[in-house]
Short mmCIF file of N, CA, C and O in Angstrom, two decimals:
data_model
loop_
_atom_site.label_atom_id
_atom_site.label_comp_id
_atom_site.label_asym_id
_atom_site.label_seq_id
_atom_site.Cartn_x
_atom_site.Cartn_y
_atom_site.Cartn_z
N MET A 1 -0.37 7.36 5.05
CA MET A 1 0.30 5.66 5.33
C MET A 1 -0.92 5.29 6.39
O MET A 1 -0.50 3.79 6.24
N LEU A 2 -1.35 6.35 7.67
CA LEU A 2 -2.70 5.15 7.64
C LEU A 2 -3.36 4.17 7.33
O LEU A 2 -3.65 3.19 7.35
N ILE A 3 -3.26 4.76 5.91
CA ILE A 3 -5.08 4.43 4.68
C ILE A 3 -3.45 2.83 3.91
O ILE A 3 -4.45 2.28 4.18
N SER A 4 -2.71 2.94 3.99
CA SER A 4 -1.05 2.11 3.53
C SER A 4 -1.30 1.14 4.27
O SER A 4 -1.06 -0.33 3.93
N LEU A 5 -1.33 1.56 5.31
CA LEU A 5 -0.85 -0.15 6.50
C LEU A 5 -2.21 -0.79 6.77
O LEU A 5 -2.58 -1.85 6.84
N ILE A 6 -3.46 0.19 6.90
CA ILE A 6 -4.85 -0.87 6.70
C ILE A 6 -5.33 -1.23 5.12
O ILE A 6 -5.13 -3.08 5.13
N VAL A 7 -4.38 -1.24 4.25
CA VAL A 7 -4.75 -1.38 2.76
C VAL A 7 -4.48 -3.11 3.31
O VAL A 7 -4.50 -4.18 2.88
N GLY A 8 -2.72 -3.00 3.73
CA GLY A 8 -1.77 -3.80 4.52
C GLY A 8 -2.67 -4.84 4.20
O GLY A 8 -2.14 -5.97 4.39
N VAL A 9 -3.02 -4.51 5.68
CA VAL A 9 -3.59 -5.50 6.78
C VAL A 9 -5.10 -6.66 6.05
O VAL A 9 -4.97 -7.22 6.57
N VAL A 10 -5.86 -5.30 5.20
CA VAL A 10 -6.53 -6.11 4.76
C VAL A 10 -6.56 -6.99 3.79
O VAL A 10 -6.99 -8.22 3.63
N ALA A 11 -6.01 -6.57 2.97
CA ALA A 11 -4.52 -7.78 1.68
C ALA A 11 -4.08 -9.15 2.64
O ALA A 11 -4.24 -9.96 1.80
N ALA A 12 -3.37 -8.34 3.13
CA ALA A 12 -3.16 -10.39 4.61
C ALA A 12 -4.16 -10.51 5.07
O ALA A 12 -3.94 -11.96 5.29
N ALA A 13 -5.16 -10.21 5.52
CA ALA A 13 -6.33 -10.70 6.20
C ALA A 13 -7.54 -11.30 5.00
O ALA A 13 -8.66 -12.60 5.65
N ILE A 14 -7.57 -11.49 3.76
CA ILE A 14 -9.13 -11.95 3.31
C ILE A 14 -8.18 -13.12 2.46
O ILE A 14 -7.10 -13.54 1.45
N PRO A 15 -8.46 -13.99 2.57
CA PRO A 15 -8.69 -15.55 2.90
C PRO A 15 -8.17 -15.18 1.06
O PRO A 15 -9.24 -14.53 0.10
N ASP A 16 -6.99 -16.20 0.61
CA ASP A 16 -6.95 -16.94 -0.83
C ASP A 16 -6.16 -18.55 -0.90
O ASP A 16 -5.72 -18.76 0.25
N ALA A 17 -6.51 -19.41 -1.77
CA ALA A 17 -6.73 -20.46 -1.77
C ALA A 17 -4.98 -20.57 -1.79
O ALA A 17 -4.65 -21.94 -1.85
N SER A 18 -4.69 -19.33 -2.39
CA SER A 18 -3.19 -19.91 -3.40
C SER A 18 -2.06 -19.17 -2.63
O SER A 18 -0.59 -19.38 -2.25
N ALA A 19 -3.00 -18.40 -1.53
CA ALA A 19 -1.80 -18.00 0.05
C ALA A 19 -2.40 -18.94 1.05
O ALA A 19 -3.12 -18.11 2.05
N ASN A 20 -1.83 -20.32 1.26
CA ASN A 20 -2.66 -20.75 3.03
C ASN A 20 -1.64 -20.38 3.96
O ASN A 20 -2.38 -19.98 5.12
N HIS A 21 -0.16 -20.73 3.52
CA HIS A 21 0.63 -20.30 4.61
C HIS A 21 0.32 -18.77 4.66
O HIS A 21 0.74 -17.70 4.47
N TRP A 22 0.52 -18.31 6.37
CA TRP A 22 0.95 -17.19 6.91
C TRP A 22 2.58 -16.66 6.40
O TRP A 22 2.10 -15.30 5.94
N SER A 23 3.26 -16.77 5.80
CA SER A 23 3.73 -15.92 5.50
C SER A 23 4.08 -15.21 4.07
O SER A 23 3.98 -14.66 3.26
N ASP A 24 2.61 -15.99 3.22
CA ASP A 24 2.25 -15.77 1.77
C ASP A 24 1.17 -14.84 1.91
O ASP A 24 1.86 -13.61 1.16
N ARG A 25 0.41 -14.70 2.98
CA ARG A 25 0.10 -13.48 3.58
C ARG A 25 0.40 -12.37 3.50
O ARG A 25 -0.07 -11.16 3.30
N CYS A 26 1.31 -12.42 4.47
CA CYS A 26 2.11 -11.25 4.97
C CYS A 26 3.02 -10.52 4.07
O CYS A 26 2.90 -9.69 3.60
N ARG A 27 3.77 -12.14 2.62
CA ARG A 27 3.79 -10.91 1.99
C ARG A 27 3.54 -10.42 0.99
O ARG A 27 3.49 -9.20 0.11
N ARG A 28 1.66 -10.45 0.95
CA ARG A 28 0.66 -10.57 -0.35
C ARG A 28 0.22 -9.52 0.32
O ARG A 28 -0.10 -8.07 -0.55
N GLY A 29 0.41 -8.89 2.02
CA GLY A 29 -0.04 -7.43 2.54
C GLY A 29 0.81 -6.61 2.73
O GLY A 29 1.17 -5.07 2.40
N PHE A 30 2.64 -6.38 2.57
CA PHE A 30 3.71 -6.04 2.72
C PHE A 30 3.18 -5.47 0.95
O PHE A 30 3.70 -4.86 0.86
N ARG A 31 2.99 -6.41 0.29
CA ARG A 31 3.52 -5.97 -1.54
C ARG A 31 2.01 -5.16 -1.36
O ARG A 31 1.93 -3.72 -2.67
N ALA A 32 0.72 -5.35 -0.86
CA ALA A 32 -0.27 -3.93 -0.51
C ALA A 32 -0.10 -2.46 -0.58
O ALA A 32 -0.43 -1.96 -0.72
N PHE A 33 0.86 -2.81 1.16
CA PHE A 33 0.75 -1.86 1.04
C PHE A 33 2.40 -0.97 0.73
O PHE A 33 2.24 0.51 0.46
N VAL A 34 2.85 -1.63 0.09
CA VAL A 34 3.86 -0.56 -0.86
C VAL A 34 3.67 -0.54 -2.09
O VAL A 34 3.58 1.03 -2.43
N ALA A 35 2.23 -0.53 -2.59
CA ALA A 35 2.41 -0.56 -3.56
C ALA A 35 1.02 0.93 -3.25
O ALA A 35 1.66 1.84 -3.60
N THR A 36 0.56 1.13 -2.12
CA THR A 36 -0.27 1.80 -2.39
C THR A 36 0.95 3.24 -1.48
O THR A 36 -0.03 3.94 -2.04
N MET A 37 1.32 2.85 -0.56
CA MET A 37 2.79 3.94 -0.44
C MET A 37 2.44 4.39 -2.22
O MET A 37 3.17 5.37 -1.70
N THR A 38 3.82 3.84 -2.77
CA THR A 38 4.31 4.52 -3.77
C THR A 38 2.78 5.38 -4.68
O THR A 38 3.45 6.55 -4.99
N LEU A 39 1.37 4.80 -4.65
CA LEU A 39 0.85 5.81 -5.22
C LEU A 39 0.52 6.97 -4.83
O LEU A 39 0.30 7.86 -5.00
N TYR A 40 0.38 6.98 -3.11
CA TYR A 40 0.09 8.22 -2.36
C TYR A 40 1.78 9.59 -2.47
O TYR A 40 1.50 9.92 -2.58
N ILE A 41 2.71 8.99 -3.28
CA ILE A 41 3.99 9.13 -2.70
C ILE A 41 3.51 9.54 -4.20
O ILE A 41 4.06 11.04 -3.74
N ALA A 42 3.06 9.67 -5.59
CA ALA A 42 3.21 10.11 -6.14
C ALA A 42 2.15 11.32 -6.31
O ALA A 42 1.85 11.69 -7.44
N PHE A 43 1.05 11.07 -5.65
CA PHE A 43 0.20 11.58 -5.96
C PHE A 43 0.60 13.11 -4.75
O PHE A 43 0.57 14.55 -5.92
N VAL A 44 0.94 12.19 -3.55
CA VAL A 44 2.27 13.92 -2.71
C VAL A 44 2.92 14.59 -4.20
O VAL A 44 2.56 15.72 -4.16
N LEU A 45 3.26 14.24 -4.77
CA LEU A 45 4.29 14.69 -5.70
C LEU A 45 3.71 16.19 -6.55
O LEU A 45 3.98 16.21 -7.12
N MET A 46 2.35 14.99 -7.24
CA MET A 46 2.02 15.26 -8.43
C MET A 46 0.88 17.25 -7.83
O MET A 46 0.94 17.62 -8.59
N VAL A 47 0.94 16.69 -6.81
CA VAL A 47 0.24 17.24 -5.79
C VAL A 47 1.53 18.87 -5.46
O VAL A 47 0.96 20.16 -6.00
N VAL A 48 2.45 18.87 -5.07
CA VAL A 48 3.45 19.52 -5.21
C VAL A 48 4.12 19.84 -6.24
O VAL A 48 4.24 21.72 -6.81
N ALA A 49 3.89 19.35 -7.35
CA ALA A 49 4.61 20.05 -9.04
C ALA A 49 3.26 20.88 -9.09
O ALA A 49 3.66 22.35 -9.50
N VAL A 50 2.41 20.49 -9.01
CA VAL A 50 0.95 21.57 -9.90
C VAL A 50 1.00 23.05 -8.30
O VAL A 50 1.16 23.94 -9.53
N ARG A 51 1.03 23.13 -8.01
CA ARG A 51 1.38 23.94 -6.79
C ARG A 51 2.35 24.41 -7.11
O ARG A 51 2.21 26.09 -7.45
N ALA A 52 3.42 23.95 -7.18
CA ALA A 52 5.21 24.72 -7.69
C ALA A 52 5.04 25.52 -9.20
O ALA A 52 5.79 26.33 -9.37
N ALA A 53 4.18 24.06 -9.71
CA ALA A 53 3.91 25.39 -11.74
C ALA A 53 3.47 27.25 -11.37
O ALA A 53 2.82 27.74 -11.37
N LEU A 54 1.55 26.77 -10.52
CA LEU A 54 1.27 28.16 -10.31
C LEU A 54 1.54 28.79 -9.44
O LEU A 54 1.01 29.90 -9.33
N VAL A 55 2.96 28.64 -8.52
CA VAL A 55 2.94 29.50 -7.97
C VAL A 55 4.12 30.91 -9.09
O VAL A 55 4.71 30.52 -9.68
#
């Protein structure tokens, strides 16, 4: 969760010519947060499935 939060903050902090308004930057940061959380959840589910298959 902390990694996802950091990724979202960094994505919102990086300057971008197409996202000048603060709300655009917040939206971009939130999208990065959601994408990272989705990958993290998929990874955790994969690890759980592999562990369950090995038992």
